[in-house]
Amino acid sequence: MSNISLTVGDKEYFKGVPQIPFEGKDSDNPLAYKYYDEDRVIAGKTMKEHLRFAVSYWHSFCGTGGDPFGLPTKAFPWLANADADQQARDKMDAAFEFITKLGLQFYCFHDFDLVNEGPTLTESTRRLEKITDYASEKQKASGVQLLWGTASLFTNPRYMNGAMTNPDFEVLAYAGAQIKNAIDATIKLGGQNYVFWGGREGYMSLLNTNMKKELDHTARFLHMAKDYARSQGFTGRFFIEPKPMEPSKHQYDFDAATVIGFLRQYDLLGDFELNLEVNHATLAQHTFSHELQVAADAGVLGSIDANRGDYQNGWDTDQFPNNLLELVESILVIIEAGGITKGGINFDAKTRRNSTDLEDLFYAHVGGIDTFSRALLIAHDIMDNSKYRQMRSDRYASYDTKDGQAFEKGKLNLSQLAEISHAIGEPKQTSGQQELYENLINQYIK
Ligand code: XLS
Ligand code: NI
Ligand code: NI
């Protein structure tokens, strides 16, 4: 049974939508889960524990459909009140009604998703303190928890030249004040993790950019943020979210491999892991499973921002995940890495600009949750019942014994390697059998 209690404020925003039940794959009810059976146990853990789904505050409750060519299309009723504090409370009522109707355990926010940024830092701080008091009550009443908090250091014009990387110290200091508030809010709400996405941390032109200085400043800033959070008792993980471009031409957190190199160079490994986003992987011309594998192999696979891109264009379209094959391949990597344990799966995805019914938010999440759930079931079936694991390890079997093993253990030098090859002669040809692997995966998609 769900440990999440339905929590509706003074006004019910999603009238006519009940708590979403699990009805199984033969159901044709669009407001029911077909695969996400939260208490079903797979490989010793419930689906809820494997998947740790989170709703993102920004797309779901603040994203009103504006784009560079057109005005907002979505008149969310929780944004109607002009009073800043009341609007923030209404939005939070809507958010908790939505999350608890989905029966999900987590949510994620930026500081200025919770409240509109005030005219001064002092006023923004006051608004945040007030809404986080309310959020504490809401979390308590519902059982919903904070997966991660973050600060928006990319929306306000002051950050047009970057936040942590800004050439002007005064802007960097403002970012420091904002991050301090966001860390305080995260700690106050028992947040399990804290995220950094560097939307403006990069450059539009190298001509006016001192890259070394900007990266040094970023590292210094991250050390300060980590030291502050630890001094306040925060024991969670810090996640960096790689993205190669958009809004900047080039962003320093380009992809998983780049971020890992940065963390290693500046001695940040250990506290920092990665929050990987599907659409960011495709923008970096990688598959999502590639990014997961790179992070897993470095021991920094932290959390996921779930969405999908559009394969015909190069934007961060943040569509809801519905590509089963992409997710099966990704979850195979996650299973081998030991699962997502501290982070979760956050729907950093938005309904399309012309999806204007409030129910569309539910269809989108139900579909994304079910696609991930189905992929989890399929991937475990592949791991447990197919030859997939065996085929992969057989491919490397020549390193398990004799000279291959000696090589892996560092017991051969280059001259010995050459001698061995002279004795063997031309190696036999061995097929990579890619098509066989692909067929195997497809056979289990049922
Ligand atoms: C934007 C990012 C952003 C982060 C949080 O592309 O995905 O939404 O997840 O700042
Ligand atoms: Ni994201
Ligand atoms: Ni994104």
Coordinates of C-alpha atoms and ligand atoms in Angstrom, one line a residue:
M1 CA 0.0 0.0 0.0
S2 CA 1.1 3.5 -0.7
N3 CA 2.6 5.4 2.2
I4 CA 1.6 8.6 0.5
S5 CA -1.6 10.3 1.8
L6 CA -3.8 12.3 -0.6
T7 CA -3.3 15.9 0.4
V8 CA -5.6 18.5 -1.1
G9 CA -5.6 22.2 -0.1
D10 CA -8.6 24.5 0.4
K11 CA -9.5 24.1 -3.3
E12 CA -9.2 20.9 -5.4
Y13 CA -7.4 21.8 -8.6
F14 CA -7.5 18.5 -10.4
K15 CA -11.2 17.7 -10.0
G16 CA -12.3 14.5 -11.5
V17 CA -8.9 12.9 -11.2
P18 CA -8.7 10.3 -8.4
Q19 CA -5.6 8.8 -6.9
I20 CA -4.1 6.8 -9.8
P21 CA -4.7 3.1 -9.2
F22 CA -2.6 0.2 -10.6
E23 CA -4.9 -1.8 -12.9
G24 CA -2.5 -3.9 -14.9
K25 CA -1.6 -4.1 -18.5
D26 CA -5.0 -5.0 -19.8
S27 CA -6.7 -1.9 -18.4
D28 CA -7.7 0.8 -20.9
N29 CA -8.2 3.4 -18.2
P30 CA -5.9 6.3 -19.2
L31 CA -5.7 7.4 -15.5
A32 CA -4.4 4.0 -14.2
Y33 CA -1.0 2.5 -14.1
K34 CA -0.5 -0.5 -16.3
Y35 CA 3.0 -1.5 -15.1
Y36 CA 3.8 0.6 -12.1
D37 CA 2.8 -1.7 -9.2
E38 CA 4.7 0.1 -6.5
D39 CA 4.9 -2.8 -4.0
R40 CA 5.7 -5.4 -6.5
V41 CA 9.1 -6.9 -5.6
I42 CA 11.7 -7.4 -8.2
A43 CA 15.2 -8.6 -7.3
G44 CA 14.6 -8.0 -3.6
K45 CA 13.3 -4.4 -3.9
T46 CA 9.9 -3.0 -4.5
M47 CA 9.3 -1.1 -7.8
K48 CA 9.0 2.1 -5.7
E49 CA 12.4 1.5 -4.2
H50 CA 14.0 0.8 -7.5
L51 CA 12.5 3.8 -9.3
R52 CA 12.2 6.6 -6.7
F53 CA 10.1 8.8 -9.0
A54 CA 10.0 12.6 -8.5
V55 CA 7.9 15.3 -9.9
S56 CA 9.7 18.5 -11.1
Y57 CA 8.1 21.7 -9.8
W58 CA 9.3 23.9 -12.6
H59 CA 7.8 22.2 -15.7
S60 CA 4.7 20.9 -14.0
F61 CA 3.5 23.9 -12.0
C62 CA 5.4 26.9 -13.4
G63 CA 5.8 26.0 -17.1
T64 CA 3.0 27.8 -18.9
G65 CA 3.9 27.0 -22.5
G66 CA 5.6 30.3 -23.6
D67 CA 8.4 29.8 -26.2
P68 CA 10.6 32.3 -28.2
F69 CA 7.8 32.7 -30.7
G70 CA 4.7 32.8 -28.6
L71 CA 3.0 33.7 -25.4
P72 CA 2.1 31.2 -22.6
T73 CA -0.8 28.9 -23.5
K74 CA -1.6 27.4 -20.1
A75 CA -3.7 29.4 -17.6
F76 CA -2.9 27.4 -14.5
P77 CA -5.5 28.4 -11.8
W78 CA -2.8 28.2 -9.1
L79 CA -1.0 31.1 -10.7
A80 CA -4.0 33.4 -10.7
N81 CA -3.5 35.2 -7.4
A82 CA -1.4 38.3 -7.7
D83 CA -0.2 38.2 -4.0
A84 CA 3.2 36.6 -4.0
D85 CA 2.8 34.6 -0.8
Q86 CA -0.7 33.4 -1.6
Q87 CA 0.3 32.4 -5.2
A88 CA 3.2 30.4 -3.8
R89 CA 0.8 28.6 -1.4
D90 CA -1.8 27.9 -4.1
K91 CA 1.0 26.5 -6.3
M92 CA 2.1 24.3 -3.5
D93 CA -1.4 23.1 -2.8
A94 CA -1.7 22.1 -6.5
A95 CA 1.7 20.4 -6.4
F96 CA 1.0 18.3 -3.4
E97 CA -2.5 17.4 -4.7
F98 CA -0.9 16.3 -8.0
I99 CA 2.0 14.4 -6.5
T100 CA -0.2 12.6 -4.0
K101 CA -2.7 11.7 -6.6
L102 CA 0.1 10.1 -8.6
G103 CA 1.2 8.3 -5.3
L104 CA 4.8 9.4 -5.8
Q105 CA 7.3 9.7 -3.1
F106 CA 9.5 12.7 -4.2
Y107 CA 9.6 16.2 -5.7
C108 CA 12.4 18.5 -6.8
F109 CA 12.5 22.3 -7.1
H110 CA 14.5 25.4 -7.8
D111 CA 14.3 28.2 -5.3
F112 CA 12.3 30.4 -7.7
D113 CA 9.9 27.7 -8.6
L114 CA 8.6 27.7 -5.1
V115 CA 8.2 31.5 -5.0
N116 CA 8.6 34.2 -7.6
E117 CA 11.9 36.0 -7.2
G118 CA 11.4 39.2 -5.1
P119 CA 12.5 42.7 -6.0
T120 CA 15.4 42.4 -3.5
L121 CA 17.5 39.5 -2.1
T122 CA 16.0 40.2 1.4
E123 CA 12.4 39.9 0.0
S124 CA 13.3 36.7 -1.9
T125 CA 14.8 35.2 1.3
R126 CA 11.7 36.1 3.3
R127 CA 9.4 34.5 0.7
L128 CA 11.5 31.4 0.7
E129 CA 11.4 31.1 4.4
K130 CA 7.7 31.4 4.5
I131 CA 7.0 28.9 1.7
T132 CA 9.4 26.3 3.2
D133 CA 7.5 26.5 6.5
Y134 CA 4.4 25.6 4.5
A135 CA 6.2 22.9 2.5
S136 CA 7.3 21.3 5.8
E137 CA 3.6 21.0 6.8
K138 CA 2.7 19.6 3.4
Q139 CA 5.5 17.0 3.4
K140 CA 4.4 15.9 6.9
A141 CA 0.7 15.6 6.0
S142 CA 1.4 13.7 2.7
G143 CA 4.6 11.6 3.3
V144 CA 6.1 13.2 0.2
Q145 CA 9.8 13.9 0.4
L146 CA 12.3 16.3 -1.3
L147 CA 14.6 14.3 -3.6
W148 CA 16.7 17.4 -4.4
G149 CA 16.7 21.2 -4.3
T150 CA 18.6 23.6 -6.5
A151 CA 18.9 27.3 -7.3
S152 CA 18.0 29.0 -10.6
L153 CA 21.2 30.8 -11.5
F154 CA 20.2 31.2 -15.2
T155 CA 16.8 33.0 -15.3
N156 CA 17.5 36.4 -14.0
P157 CA 19.3 38.8 -16.4
R158 CA 22.0 39.4 -13.8
Y159 CA 23.3 36.0 -14.8
M160 CA 23.6 36.7 -18.5
N161 CA 27.4 36.3 -18.3
G162 CA 27.3 33.4 -15.9
A163 CA 26.8 32.9 -12.2
M164 CA 29.8 30.9 -10.7
T165 CA 31.7 31.8 -13.8
N166 CA 30.8 35.5 -14.0
P167 CA 33.7 37.8 -14.8
D168 CA 32.2 40.2 -12.2
F169 CA 32.7 39.2 -8.6
E170 CA 29.5 41.0 -7.5
V171 CA 27.4 38.7 -9.6
L172 CA 29.3 35.7 -8.2
A173 CA 28.6 36.8 -4.7
Y174 CA 24.9 37.2 -5.5
A175 CA 24.9 33.6 -6.7
G176 CA 26.5 32.7 -3.4
A177 CA 23.7 34.3 -1.5
Q178 CA 21.1 32.5 -3.6
I179 CA 22.8 29.1 -3.3
K180 CA 23.1 29.5 0.5
N181 CA 19.4 30.1 0.7
A182 CA 18.7 27.1 -1.6
I183 CA 20.9 24.9 0.5
D184 CA 19.2 26.1 3.7
A185 CA 15.8 25.4 2.2
T186 CA 16.9 21.9 1.1
I187 CA 18.3 21.1 4.5
K188 CA 15.2 22.5 6.3
L189 CA 13.0 20.2 4.1
G190 CA 15.1 17.1 4.7
G191 CA 16.2 17.1 1.0
Q192 CA 18.2 14.0 0.2
N193 CA 20.5 15.7 -2.5
Y194 CA 21.4 19.0 -3.9
V195 CA 21.8 19.7 -7.7
F196 CA 24.0 22.1 -9.7
W197 CA 23.0 22.7 -13.3
G198 CA 25.2 25.4 -14.9
G199 CA 22.8 26.9 -17.5
R200 CA 24.9 30.0 -18.0
E201 CA 28.2 28.5 -17.0
G202 CA 30.0 28.4 -20.3
Y203 CA 30.5 30.8 -23.1
M204 CA 29.0 32.3 -26.2
S205 CA 32.4 33.3 -27.5
L206 CA 35.9 32.3 -26.4
L207 CA 37.2 35.8 -27.6
N208 CA 35.8 37.4 -24.4
T209 CA 36.3 34.4 -22.1
N210 CA 39.1 33.3 -19.7
M211 CA 38.2 29.7 -19.5
K212 CA 40.8 28.7 -16.9
K213 CA 39.7 31.5 -14.5
E214 CA 36.1 30.6 -14.9
L215 CA 36.7 26.9 -14.2
D216 CA 38.9 27.7 -11.2
H217 CA 36.1 29.9 -9.9
T218 CA 33.5 27.2 -10.4
A219 CA 35.6 24.7 -8.4
R220 CA 36.2 27.2 -5.6
F221 CA 32.5 28.0 -5.5
L222 CA 31.5 24.3 -5.4
H223 CA 34.0 23.7 -2.5
M224 CA 32.5 26.6 -0.6
A225 CA 28.9 25.4 -1.2
K226 CA 29.9 21.8 -0.1
D227 CA 31.7 23.0 3.0
Y228 CA 28.8 25.3 4.0
A229 CA 26.2 22.5 3.5
R230 CA 28.3 20.0 5.5
S231 CA 28.8 22.6 8.3
Q232 CA 25.0 22.8 8.5
G233 CA 24.7 19.0 8.9
F234 CA 23.8 18.1 5.3
T235 CA 24.8 14.5 4.6
G236 CA 23.3 14.0 1.2
R237 CA 25.0 14.0 -2.2
F238 CA 25.7 16.9 -4.5
F239 CA 24.9 16.3 -8.1
I240 CA 26.3 18.0 -11.2
E241 CA 24.0 17.8 -14.2
P242 CA 25.9 17.7 -17.5
K243 CA 24.6 19.5 -20.6
P244 CA 26.6 20.5 -23.6
M245 CA 24.8 23.6 -24.9
E246 CA 21.6 25.6 -24.7
P247 CA 21.3 28.2 -23.4
S248 CA 25.1 28.8 -23.8
K249 CA 26.9 27.9 -27.0
H250 CA 29.2 25.8 -25.0
Q251 CA 28.6 24.7 -21.4
Y252 CA 31.5 23.6 -19.3
D253 CA 29.6 20.6 -17.9
F254 CA 29.4 19.2 -21.4
D255 CA 28.9 15.5 -20.7
A256 CA 29.6 12.9 -18.1
A257 CA 33.2 12.3 -19.0
T258 CA 34.0 16.1 -19.0
V259 CA 32.4 16.6 -15.6
I260 CA 34.2 13.6 -14.1
G261 CA 37.5 15.0 -15.4
F262 CA 36.6 18.4 -13.8
L263 CA 35.7 16.8 -10.4
R264 CA 38.9 14.8 -10.4
Q265 CA 41.1 17.8 -11.3
Y266 CA 39.6 20.0 -8.6
D267 CA 39.3 17.3 -5.9
L268 CA 35.5 17.2 -5.7
L269 CA 35.0 13.5 -6.2
G270 CA 33.6 11.8 -3.1
D271 CA 30.9 14.4 -2.4
F272 CA 29.8 15.1 -6.0
E273 CA 28.1 12.7 -8.3
L274 CA 26.2 13.1 -11.6
N275 CA 22.5 13.9 -12.4
L276 CA 22.1 12.6 -15.9
E277 CA 19.4 13.8 -18.2
V278 CA 18.3 11.8 -21.3
N279 CA 17.8 14.8 -23.6
H280 CA 21.2 16.2 -22.5
A281 CA 22.9 13.0 -23.5
T282 CA 21.4 13.2 -27.0
L283 CA 22.4 16.9 -27.3
A284 CA 26.0 15.7 -26.6
Q285 CA 25.6 13.2 -29.4
H286 CA 25.6 10.3 -26.9
T287 CA 23.0 7.7 -26.1
F288 CA 21.6 7.9 -22.6
S289 CA 23.1 4.5 -21.8
H290 CA 26.5 5.8 -22.8
E291 CA 26.3 8.6 -20.2
L292 CA 25.0 6.2 -17.5
Q293 CA 27.9 3.8 -18.3
V294 CA 30.5 6.5 -18.1
A295 CA 29.2 7.6 -14.7
A296 CA 28.7 4.1 -13.4
D297 CA 32.2 3.1 -14.3
A298 CA 33.6 6.1 -12.4
G299 CA 31.3 5.4 -9.4
V300 CA 29.4 8.6 -9.7
L301 CA 26.0 7.5 -11.0
G302 CA 23.8 9.7 -8.8
S303 CA 20.4 10.5 -10.2
I304 CA 18.3 10.8 -13.4
D305 CA 16.4 13.6 -15.0
A306 CA 13.9 11.6 -17.1
N307 CA 12.7 12.9 -20.4
R308 CA 13.5 12.4 -24.1
G309 CA 14.6 14.5 -27.0
D310 CA 13.4 14.8 -30.5
Y311 CA 15.7 12.9 -32.9
Q312 CA 15.0 15.2 -35.7
N313 CA 16.2 18.4 -34.1
G314 CA 18.9 19.7 -31.8
W315 CA 16.9 21.2 -29.0
D316 CA 16.3 20.3 -25.4
T317 CA 12.6 19.5 -26.0
D318 CA 12.2 17.8 -22.6
Q319 CA 9.4 15.5 -23.8
F320 CA 8.0 12.8 -21.5
P321 CA 9.9 9.5 -21.8
N322 CA 8.1 7.0 -24.0
N323 CA 10.9 5.2 -25.8
L324 CA 10.9 1.8 -24.3
L325 CA 14.0 0.4 -26.1
E326 CA 16.0 3.5 -25.0
L327 CA 15.0 2.9 -21.4
V328 CA 15.5 -0.9 -21.5
E329 CA 19.1 -0.4 -22.7
S330 CA 19.6 2.3 -20.0
I331 CA 18.2 0.2 -17.1
L332 CA 20.5 -2.7 -18.1
V333 CA 23.4 -0.4 -17.3
I334 CA 21.7 0.8 -14.1
I335 CA 21.1 -2.7 -12.9
E336 CA 24.8 -3.7 -13.5
A337 CA 25.8 -0.5 -11.6
G338 CA 23.8 -1.6 -8.5
G339 CA 20.7 0.6 -9.1
I340 CA 19.9 4.2 -8.3
T341 CA 20.1 4.3 -4.6
K342 CA 20.5 7.9 -3.4
G343 CA 19.1 9.8 -6.3
G344 CA 15.9 9.0 -8.1
I345 CA 14.1 9.4 -11.4
N346 CA 12.9 13.0 -11.7
F347 CA 10.5 13.9 -14.6
D348 CA 12.4 16.9 -15.9
A349 CA 9.8 16.9 -18.8
K350 CA 7.1 19.2 -19.9
T351 CA 3.8 18.6 -21.7
R352 CA 3.7 20.2 -25.2
R353 CA 2.7 23.8 -25.6
N354 CA -0.6 22.8 -27.1
S355 CA -1.4 20.2 -24.4
T356 CA -3.5 22.6 -22.4
D357 CA -5.8 20.5 -20.3
L358 CA -4.9 19.9 -16.6
E359 CA -5.4 16.2 -17.2
D360 CA -2.6 16.2 -19.8
L361 CA -0.1 16.6 -16.8
F362 CA -1.5 13.3 -15.5
Y363 CA -1.4 11.5 -18.8
A364 CA 2.2 12.6 -19.3
H365 CA 3.4 11.4 -15.9
V366 CA 1.4 8.1 -15.9
G367 CA 2.9 7.3 -19.3
G368 CA 6.4 8.1 -18.2
I369 CA 6.1 6.2 -15.0
D370 CA 4.7 3.2 -16.8
T371 CA 7.4 3.3 -19.5
F372 CA 10.1 3.3 -16.9
S373 CA 8.4 0.5 -14.9
R374 CA 7.9 -1.6 -18.0
A375 CA 11.6 -1.1 -18.9
L376 CA 12.6 -2.1 -15.4
L377 CA 10.6 -5.4 -15.6
I378 CA 12.0 -6.2 -19.1
A379 CA 15.6 -5.4 -18.1
H380 CA 15.4 -7.6 -15.1
D381 CA 14.0 -10.4 -17.2
I382 CA 16.9 -10.0 -19.6
M383 CA 19.4 -10.1 -16.8
D384 CA 17.9 -13.0 -15.0
N385 CA 16.6 -15.2 -17.8
S386 CA 18.5 -14.5 -21.0
K387 CA 22.1 -15.2 -22.2
Y388 CA 22.9 -11.5 -22.3
R389 CA 25.2 -11.4 -19.3
Q390 CA 26.9 -14.7 -20.3
M391 CA 27.4 -13.5 -23.9
R392 CA 29.1 -10.4 -22.7
S393 CA 31.4 -12.1 -20.2
D394 CA 32.2 -14.8 -22.8
R395 CA 33.4 -12.1 -25.1
Y396 CA 36.2 -11.2 -22.7
A397 CA 36.9 -14.8 -21.5
S398 CA 40.4 -14.8 -22.8
Y399 CA 41.3 -12.4 -20.0
D400 CA 40.1 -14.8 -17.3
T401 CA 42.9 -17.3 -17.5
K402 CA 46.6 -17.7 -18.4
D403 CA 48.4 -14.9 -20.3
G404 CA 45.2 -12.7 -20.6
Q405 CA 44.8 -12.9 -16.8
A406 CA 48.5 -12.1 -16.3
F407 CA 48.1 -9.0 -18.5
E408 CA 45.1 -7.8 -16.5
K409 CA 47.1 -8.2 -13.3
G410 CA 50.0 -6.2 -14.6
K411 CA 52.3 -9.2 -14.7
L412 CA 53.4 -8.9 -18.4
N413 CA 55.6 -6.3 -20.0
L414 CA 55.6 -5.3 -23.6
S415 CA 58.4 -7.7 -24.7
Q416 CA 56.6 -10.6 -23.1
L417 CA 53.4 -9.6 -24.9
A418 CA 55.3 -9.6 -28.2
E419 CA 56.8 -13.0 -27.5
I420 CA 53.4 -14.5 -26.8
S421 CA 52.1 -13.1 -30.0
H422 CA 55.0 -14.5 -32.0
A423 CA 54.2 -17.9 -30.5
I424 CA 50.5 -17.7 -31.3
G425 CA 50.6 -16.1 -34.8
E426 CA 47.6 -14.5 -36.4
P427 CA 44.6 -14.5 -34.0
K428 CA 41.4 -16.2 -35.0
Q429 CA 38.6 -13.9 -36.2
T430 CA 35.8 -13.4 -33.6
S431 CA 32.4 -11.9 -34.5
G432 CA 31.0 -9.0 -32.3
Q433 CA 27.5 -10.4 -33.0
Q434 CA 25.8 -7.0 -32.6
E435 CA 22.7 -8.2 -34.4
L436 CA 22.3 -11.2 -32.1
Y437 CA 22.4 -8.9 -29.1
E438 CA 19.9 -6.5 -30.6
N439 CA 17.5 -9.4 -31.4
L440 CA 17.9 -10.7 -27.9
I441 CA 16.8 -7.4 -26.4
N442 CA 13.9 -7.1 -28.7
Q443 CA 12.7 -10.7 -27.9
Y444 CA 12.3 -9.7 -24.3
I445 CA 10.3 -6.6 -25.0
K446 CA 6.9 -8.2 -24.4
Ligands
XLS1 C1 17.8 22.3 -18.0 C2 18.0 21.4 -16.9 C3 17.4 21.9 -15.6 C4 18.0 21.2 -14.4 C5 17.8 21.9 -13.1 O1 18.0 21.9 -19.2 O2 17.7 20.1 -17.1 O3 16.0 21.8 -15.6 O4 17.5 19.9 -14.3 O5 18.3 23.1 -13.0
NI2 NI 17.5 18.6 -15.8
NI3 NI 17.2 19.7 -19.7

